[in-house]
């Protein structure tokens, strides 16, 4: 089921980003993953490789995942947008809207215990406008799903303070998951 969906995503032409991307990046992880991470959009390296979070943000995300006793191979990782916006500009609302059914379907199929929203775009797209500085470290129940909110790893690469906050947020997540 997931494979068919990901093949559809790779062929998707619902928005104009299909014309500038090298590869769509559907996401990856086991279909029975208990923890599901949602970023913003693929960057240059992800676009090259067709895989999520394989650049510098991905190195930090993997470190944070490992720190709470999980391996990258046992979680699901994707982003709100499945195609890279040119020059990594922020996603437009209509691109988020066009891609949203794919994320919804991935969540339906994987049905994780917790969905971790990484940064403002993921939080705002799924829950609604909420400052990351207020939302981070919190769980939020919505439509029968449990979401956990934190910063995007790219923000932590720019600020040691944010990086510290992310480590604390992941510790909150670890305790909730009893890992
Ligand atoms: N940032 C994201 O939000 N997603 C990726 O896949 C890579 C970087």
PDB file of C-alpha atoms and ligand atoms in Angstrom:
ATOM      1  CA  UNK A   1       0.000   0.000   0.000  1.00  0.00           C
ATOM      2  CA  UNK A   2       2.758   2.375   1.040  1.00  0.00           C
ATOM      3  CA  UNK A   3       4.806   1.392  -2.012  1.00  0.00           C
ATOM      4  CA  UNK A   4       1.922   2.184  -4.389  1.00  0.00           C
ATOM      5  CA  UNK A   5       1.370   5.532  -2.674  1.00  0.00           C
ATOM      6  CA  UNK A   6       5.077   6.372  -2.910  1.00  0.00           C
ATOM      7  CA  UNK A   7       5.108   5.447  -6.609  1.00  0.00           C
ATOM      8  CA  UNK A   8       2.171   7.860  -7.093  1.00  0.00           C
ATOM      9  CA  UNK A   9       4.106  10.588  -5.261  1.00  0.00           C
ATOM     10  CA  UNK A  10       7.167  10.030  -7.477  1.00  0.00           C
ATOM     11  CA  UNK A  11       4.985  10.612 -10.552  1.00  0.00           C
ATOM     12  CA  UNK A  12       2.971  13.492  -9.057  1.00  0.00           C
ATOM     13  CA  UNK A  13       2.299  16.630 -11.136  1.00  0.00           C
ATOM     14  CA  UNK A  14      -0.265  18.283  -8.828  1.00  0.00           C
ATOM     15  CA  UNK A  15       1.802  21.457  -8.430  1.00  0.00           C
ATOM     16  CA  UNK A  16       4.473  23.210 -10.442  1.00  0.00           C
ATOM     17  CA  UNK A  17       7.304  21.905  -8.233  1.00  0.00           C
ATOM     18  CA  UNK A  18       7.304  18.729 -10.308  1.00  0.00           C
ATOM     19  CA  UNK A  19       8.879  20.755 -13.146  1.00  0.00           C
ATOM     20  CA  UNK A  20      11.922  21.855 -11.118  1.00  0.00           C
ATOM     21  CA  UNK A  21      12.586  18.843  -8.881  1.00  0.00           C
ATOM     22  CA  UNK A  22      15.075  16.100  -9.743  1.00  0.00           C
ATOM     23  CA  UNK A  23      13.333  13.518  -7.583  1.00  0.00           C
ATOM     24  CA  UNK A  24      10.226  13.555  -5.470  1.00  0.00           C
ATOM     25  CA  UNK A  25      10.903  12.542  -1.860  1.00  0.00           C
ATOM     26  CA  UNK A  26       7.955  10.511  -0.554  1.00  0.00           C
ATOM     27  CA  UNK A  27       9.590   9.572   2.744  1.00  0.00           C
ATOM     28  CA  UNK A  28      10.794   6.291   4.201  1.00  0.00           C
ATOM     29  CA  UNK A  29      10.365   3.944   7.110  1.00  0.00           C
ATOM     30  CA  UNK A  30       8.568   0.778   8.122  1.00  0.00           C
ATOM     31  CA  UNK A  31       4.811   0.573   7.679  1.00  0.00           C
ATOM     32  CA  UNK A  32       4.430  -0.295  11.382  1.00  0.00           C
ATOM     33  CA  UNK A  33       6.598   2.588  12.681  1.00  0.00           C
ATOM     34  CA  UNK A  34       5.443   3.878  16.067  1.00  0.00           C
ATOM     35  CA  UNK A  35       7.048   7.289  15.632  1.00  0.00           C
ATOM     36  CA  UNK A  36       6.494   9.382  12.490  1.00  0.00           C
ATOM     37  CA  UNK A  37       8.512  12.565  11.791  1.00  0.00           C
ATOM     38  CA  UNK A  38       7.246  15.377   9.549  1.00  0.00           C
ATOM     39  CA  UNK A  39       9.653  18.039   8.268  1.00  0.00           C
ATOM     40  CA  UNK A  40       9.084  20.948   5.902  1.00  0.00           C
ATOM     41  CA  UNK A  41      10.328  20.098   2.412  1.00  0.00           C
ATOM     42  CA  UNK A  42      13.246  18.316   0.764  1.00  0.00           C
ATOM     43  CA  UNK A  43      16.478  20.280   0.284  1.00  0.00           C
ATOM     44  CA  UNK A  44      19.118  19.938  -2.426  1.00  0.00           C
ATOM     45  CA  UNK A  45      20.629  16.646  -1.213  1.00  0.00           C
ATOM     46  CA  UNK A  46      17.221  15.060  -0.635  1.00  0.00           C
ATOM     47  CA  UNK A  47      16.183  16.177  -4.136  1.00  0.00           C
ATOM     48  CA  UNK A  48      19.335  14.539  -5.575  1.00  0.00           C
ATOM     49  CA  UNK A  49      18.848  11.270  -3.720  1.00  0.00           C
ATOM     50  CA  UNK A  50      15.054  11.026  -3.460  1.00  0.00           C
ATOM     51  CA  UNK A  51      15.399  10.325   0.281  1.00  0.00           C
ATOM     52  CA  UNK A  52      14.276  12.457   3.258  1.00  0.00           C
ATOM     53  CA  UNK A  53      16.643  14.138   5.723  1.00  0.00           C
ATOM     54  CA  UNK A  54      19.943  12.958   4.238  1.00  0.00           C
ATOM     55  CA  UNK A  55      21.680  16.368   4.468  1.00  0.00           C
ATOM     56  CA  UNK A  56      23.000  18.216   7.540  1.00  0.00           C
ATOM     57  CA  UNK A  57      19.552  18.483   9.156  1.00  0.00           C
ATOM     58  CA  UNK A  58      19.210  14.748   8.679  1.00  0.00           C
ATOM     59  CA  UNK A  59      22.464  14.056  10.517  1.00  0.00           C
ATOM     60  CA  UNK A  60      21.164  15.995  13.527  1.00  0.00           C
ATOM     61  CA  UNK A  61      17.700  14.396  13.299  1.00  0.00           C
ATOM     62  CA  UNK A  62      19.296  10.934  13.240  1.00  0.00           C
ATOM     63  CA  UNK A  63      21.405  11.857  16.291  1.00  0.00           C
ATOM     64  CA  UNK A  64      18.277  12.979  18.184  1.00  0.00           C
ATOM     65  CA  UNK A  65      16.409   9.804  17.182  1.00  0.00           C
ATOM     66  CA  UNK A  66      19.328   7.643  18.364  1.00  0.00           C
ATOM     67  CA  UNK A  67      19.531   9.577  21.625  1.00  0.00           C
ATOM     68  CA  UNK A  68      16.038   8.459  22.594  1.00  0.00           C
ATOM     69  CA  UNK A  69      16.897   4.827  21.964  1.00  0.00           C
ATOM     70  CA  UNK A  70      15.482   4.466  18.460  1.00  0.00           C
ATOM     71  CA  UNK A  71      17.232   3.806  15.177  1.00  0.00           C
ATOM     72  CA  UNK A  72      16.515   5.692  11.990  1.00  0.00           C
ATOM     73  CA  UNK A  73      15.401   2.435  10.396  1.00  0.00           C
ATOM     74  CA  UNK A  74      12.544   1.947  12.846  1.00  0.00           C
ATOM     75  CA  UNK A  75      10.861   5.361  12.484  1.00  0.00           C
ATOM     76  CA  UNK A  76       9.008   6.914   9.556  1.00  0.00           C
ATOM     77  CA  UNK A  77      10.450  10.154   8.145  1.00  0.00           C
ATOM     78  CA  UNK A  78       8.806  12.466   5.646  1.00  0.00           C
ATOM     79  CA  UNK A  79       8.001  16.148   5.038  1.00  0.00           C
ATOM     80  CA  UNK A  80       4.922  18.278   4.364  1.00  0.00           C
ATOM     81  CA  UNK A  81       6.106  18.827   0.772  1.00  0.00           C
ATOM     82  CA  UNK A  82       7.390  15.895  -1.215  1.00  0.00           C
ATOM     83  CA  UNK A  83       9.184  18.063  -3.809  1.00  0.00           C
ATOM     84  CA  UNK A  84      11.936  20.636  -3.285  1.00  0.00           C
ATOM     85  CA  UNK A  85      10.958  24.303  -3.672  1.00  0.00           C
ATOM     86  CA  UNK A  86      13.509  26.111  -5.878  1.00  0.00           C
ATOM     87  CA  UNK A  87      16.369  27.606  -3.835  1.00  0.00           C
ATOM     88  CA  UNK A  88      14.736  26.120  -0.710  1.00  0.00           C
ATOM     89  CA  UNK A  89      12.203  28.970  -0.532  1.00  0.00           C
ATOM     90  CA  UNK A  90       9.348  28.471   1.963  1.00  0.00           C
ATOM     91  CA  UNK A  91       6.446  26.391   0.624  1.00  0.00           C
ATOM     92  CA  UNK A  92       3.407  28.241  -0.756  1.00  0.00           C
ATOM     93  CA  UNK A  93      -0.017  27.496   0.739  1.00  0.00           C
ATOM     94  CA  UNK A  94      -1.279  25.926  -2.486  1.00  0.00           C
ATOM     95  CA  UNK A  95       1.738  23.590  -2.626  1.00  0.00           C
ATOM     96  CA  UNK A  96       1.024  22.490   0.943  1.00  0.00           C
ATOM     97  CA  UNK A  97      -2.636  21.965  -0.005  1.00  0.00           C
ATOM     98  CA  UNK A  98      -1.746  19.947  -3.101  1.00  0.00           C
ATOM     99  CA  UNK A  99       0.633  17.681  -1.151  1.00  0.00           C
ATOM    100  CA  UNK A 100      -1.519  17.285   1.966  1.00  0.00           C
ATOM    101  CA  UNK A 101      -3.512  14.220   0.812  1.00  0.00           C
ATOM    102  CA  UNK A 102      -0.235  12.290   0.529  1.00  0.00           C
ATOM    103  CA  UNK A 103       0.723  13.025   4.131  1.00  0.00           C
ATOM    104  CA  UNK A 104      -2.796  12.183   5.328  1.00  0.00           C
ATOM    105  CA  UNK A 105      -2.671   8.849   3.497  1.00  0.00           C
ATOM    106  CA  UNK A 106       0.793   8.032   4.890  1.00  0.00           C
ATOM    107  CA  UNK A 107      -0.517   8.721   8.395  1.00  0.00           C
ATOM    108  CA  UNK A 108      -3.570   6.521   7.762  1.00  0.00           C
ATOM    109  CA  UNK A 109      -1.426   3.626   6.515  1.00  0.00           C
ATOM    110  CA  UNK A 110       1.334   3.823   9.153  1.00  0.00           C
ATOM    111  CA  UNK A 111      -1.003   4.882  11.986  1.00  0.00           C
ATOM    112  CA  UNK A 112       1.859   5.805  14.354  1.00  0.00           C
ATOM    113  CA  UNK A 113       1.638   6.180  18.118  1.00  0.00           C
ATOM    114  CA  UNK A 114       3.107   9.689  17.903  1.00  0.00           C
ATOM    115  CA  UNK A 115       3.599  12.073  14.982  1.00  0.00           C
ATOM    116  CA  UNK A 116       6.449  14.521  15.588  1.00  0.00           C
ATOM    117  CA  UNK A 117       6.005  17.869  13.835  1.00  0.00           C
ATOM    118  CA  UNK A 118       9.370  19.459  13.095  1.00  0.00           C
ATOM    119  CA  UNK A 119       9.127  23.240  12.852  1.00  0.00           C
ATOM    120  CA  UNK A 120       6.621  25.922  11.947  1.00  0.00           C
ATOM    121  CA  UNK A 121       5.577  24.647   8.522  1.00  0.00           C
ATOM    122  CA  UNK A 122       4.700  21.171   9.822  1.00  0.00           C
ATOM    123  CA  UNK A 123       2.949  22.552  12.930  1.00  0.00           C
ATOM    124  CA  UNK A 124       0.979  25.202  11.039  1.00  0.00           C
ATOM    125  CA  UNK A 125       0.044  22.890   8.156  1.00  0.00           C
ATOM    126  CA  UNK A 126      -1.331  20.173  10.414  1.00  0.00           C
ATOM    127  CA  UNK A 127      -2.537  21.892  13.569  1.00  0.00           C
ATOM    128  CA  UNK A 128      -2.846  25.567  12.659  1.00  0.00           C
ATOM    129  CA  UNK A 129      -0.907  28.746  13.397  1.00  0.00           C
ATOM    130  CA  UNK A 130       1.121  28.260  16.574  1.00  0.00           C
ATOM    131  CA  UNK A 131       4.548  29.719  17.343  1.00  0.00           C
ATOM    132  CA  UNK A 132       7.152  26.971  17.646  1.00  0.00           C
ATOM    133  CA  UNK A 133       8.593  28.809  20.659  1.00  0.00           C
ATOM    134  CA  UNK A 134       5.259  28.203  22.450  1.00  0.00           C
ATOM    135  CA  UNK A 135       4.273  24.848  20.957  1.00  0.00           C
ATOM    136  CA  UNK A 136       7.564  22.958  21.318  1.00  0.00           C
ATOM    137  CA  UNK A 137       7.773  20.176  23.890  1.00  0.00           C
ATOM    138  CA  UNK A 138       3.981  19.710  23.918  1.00  0.00           C
ATOM    139  CA  UNK A 139       1.684  16.910  22.840  1.00  0.00           C
ATOM    140  CA  UNK A 140      -1.539  17.768  21.029  1.00  0.00           C
ATOM    141  CA  UNK A 141      -4.466  15.450  20.318  1.00  0.00           C
ATOM    142  CA  UNK A 142      -6.280  16.104  17.068  1.00  0.00           C
ATOM    143  CA  UNK A 143      -8.544  13.912  14.875  1.00  0.00           C
ATOM    144  CA  UNK A 144      -7.690  10.854  16.967  1.00  0.00           C
ATOM    145  CA  UNK A 145      -3.952  11.321  16.516  1.00  0.00           C
ATOM    146  CA  UNK A 146      -1.236  12.315  18.979  1.00  0.00           C
ATOM    147  CA  UNK A 147       1.147  14.989  17.756  1.00  0.00           C
ATOM    148  CA  UNK A 148       4.343  16.193  19.432  1.00  0.00           C
ATOM    149  CA  UNK A 149       5.842  19.511  18.437  1.00  0.00           C
ATOM    150  CA  UNK A 150       9.430  20.661  18.314  1.00  0.00           C
ATOM    151  CA  UNK A 151      11.770  22.796  16.209  1.00  0.00           C
ATOM    152  CA  UNK A 152      13.054  21.882  12.767  1.00  0.00           C
ATOM    153  CA  UNK A 153      16.635  20.527  12.993  1.00  0.00           C
ATOM    154  CA  UNK A 154      17.771  23.248  10.529  1.00  0.00           C
ATOM    155  CA  UNK A 155      16.893  25.835  13.216  1.00  0.00           C
ATOM    156  CA  UNK A 156      19.021  23.912  15.720  1.00  0.00           C
ATOM    157  CA  UNK A 157      21.955  24.000  13.295  1.00  0.00           C
ATOM    158  CA  UNK A 158      21.695  27.802  13.335  1.00  0.00           C
ATOM    159  CA  UNK A 159      21.349  28.216  17.115  1.00  0.00           C
ATOM    160  CA  UNK A 160      22.924  26.292  19.988  1.00  0.00           C
ATOM    161  CA  UNK A 161      20.062  27.465  22.218  1.00  0.00           C
ATOM    162  CA  UNK A 162      17.495  25.841  19.895  1.00  0.00           C
ATOM    163  CA  UNK A 163      19.648  22.715  19.715  1.00  0.00           C
ATOM    164  CA  UNK A 164      19.568  22.468  23.515  1.00  0.00           C
ATOM    165  CA  UNK A 165      15.780  22.907  23.466  1.00  0.00           C
ATOM    166  CA  UNK A 166      15.464  20.132  20.874  1.00  0.00           C
ATOM    167  CA  UNK A 167      17.503  17.750  23.030  1.00  0.00           C
ATOM    168  CA  UNK A 168      15.152  18.548  25.941  1.00  0.00           C
ATOM    169  CA  UNK A 169      12.069  18.091  23.742  1.00  0.00           C
ATOM    170  CA  UNK A 170      13.293  14.681  22.591  1.00  0.00           C
ATOM    171  CA  UNK A 171      13.828  13.701  26.226  1.00  0.00           C
ATOM    172  CA  UNK A 172      10.143  14.586  26.889  1.00  0.00           C
ATOM    173  CA  UNK A 173       9.226  12.430  23.884  1.00  0.00           C
ATOM    174  CA  UNK A 174      11.389   9.537  25.140  1.00  0.00           C
ATOM    175  CA  UNK A 175       9.700   9.603  28.553  1.00  0.00           C
ATOM    176  CA  UNK A 176       6.224   9.622  27.007  1.00  0.00           C
ATOM    177  CA  UNK A 177       7.114   6.673  24.773  1.00  0.00           C
ATOM    178  CA  UNK A 178       8.688   4.845  27.781  1.00  0.00           C
ATOM    179  CA  UNK A 179      11.855   4.132  25.809  1.00  0.00           C
TER     180      UNK A 179
HETATM  181  N1  LIG B   1      14.312  19.347   5.653  1.00  0.00           N
HETATM  182  C1  LIG B   1      13.066  18.828   5.593  1.00  0.00           C
HETATM  183  O1  LIG B   1      12.134  19.421   6.117  1.00  0.00           O
HETATM  184  N2  LIG B   1      12.884  17.687   4.942  1.00  0.00           N
HETATM  185  C2  LIG B   1      13.876  16.982   4.381  1.00  0.00           C
HETATM  186  O2  LIG B   1      13.646  15.910   3.827  1.00  0.00           O
HETATM  187  C3  LIG B   1      15.169  17.544   4.481  1.00  0.00           C
HETATM  188  C4  LIG B   1      15.369  18.718   5.113  1.00  0.00           C
END
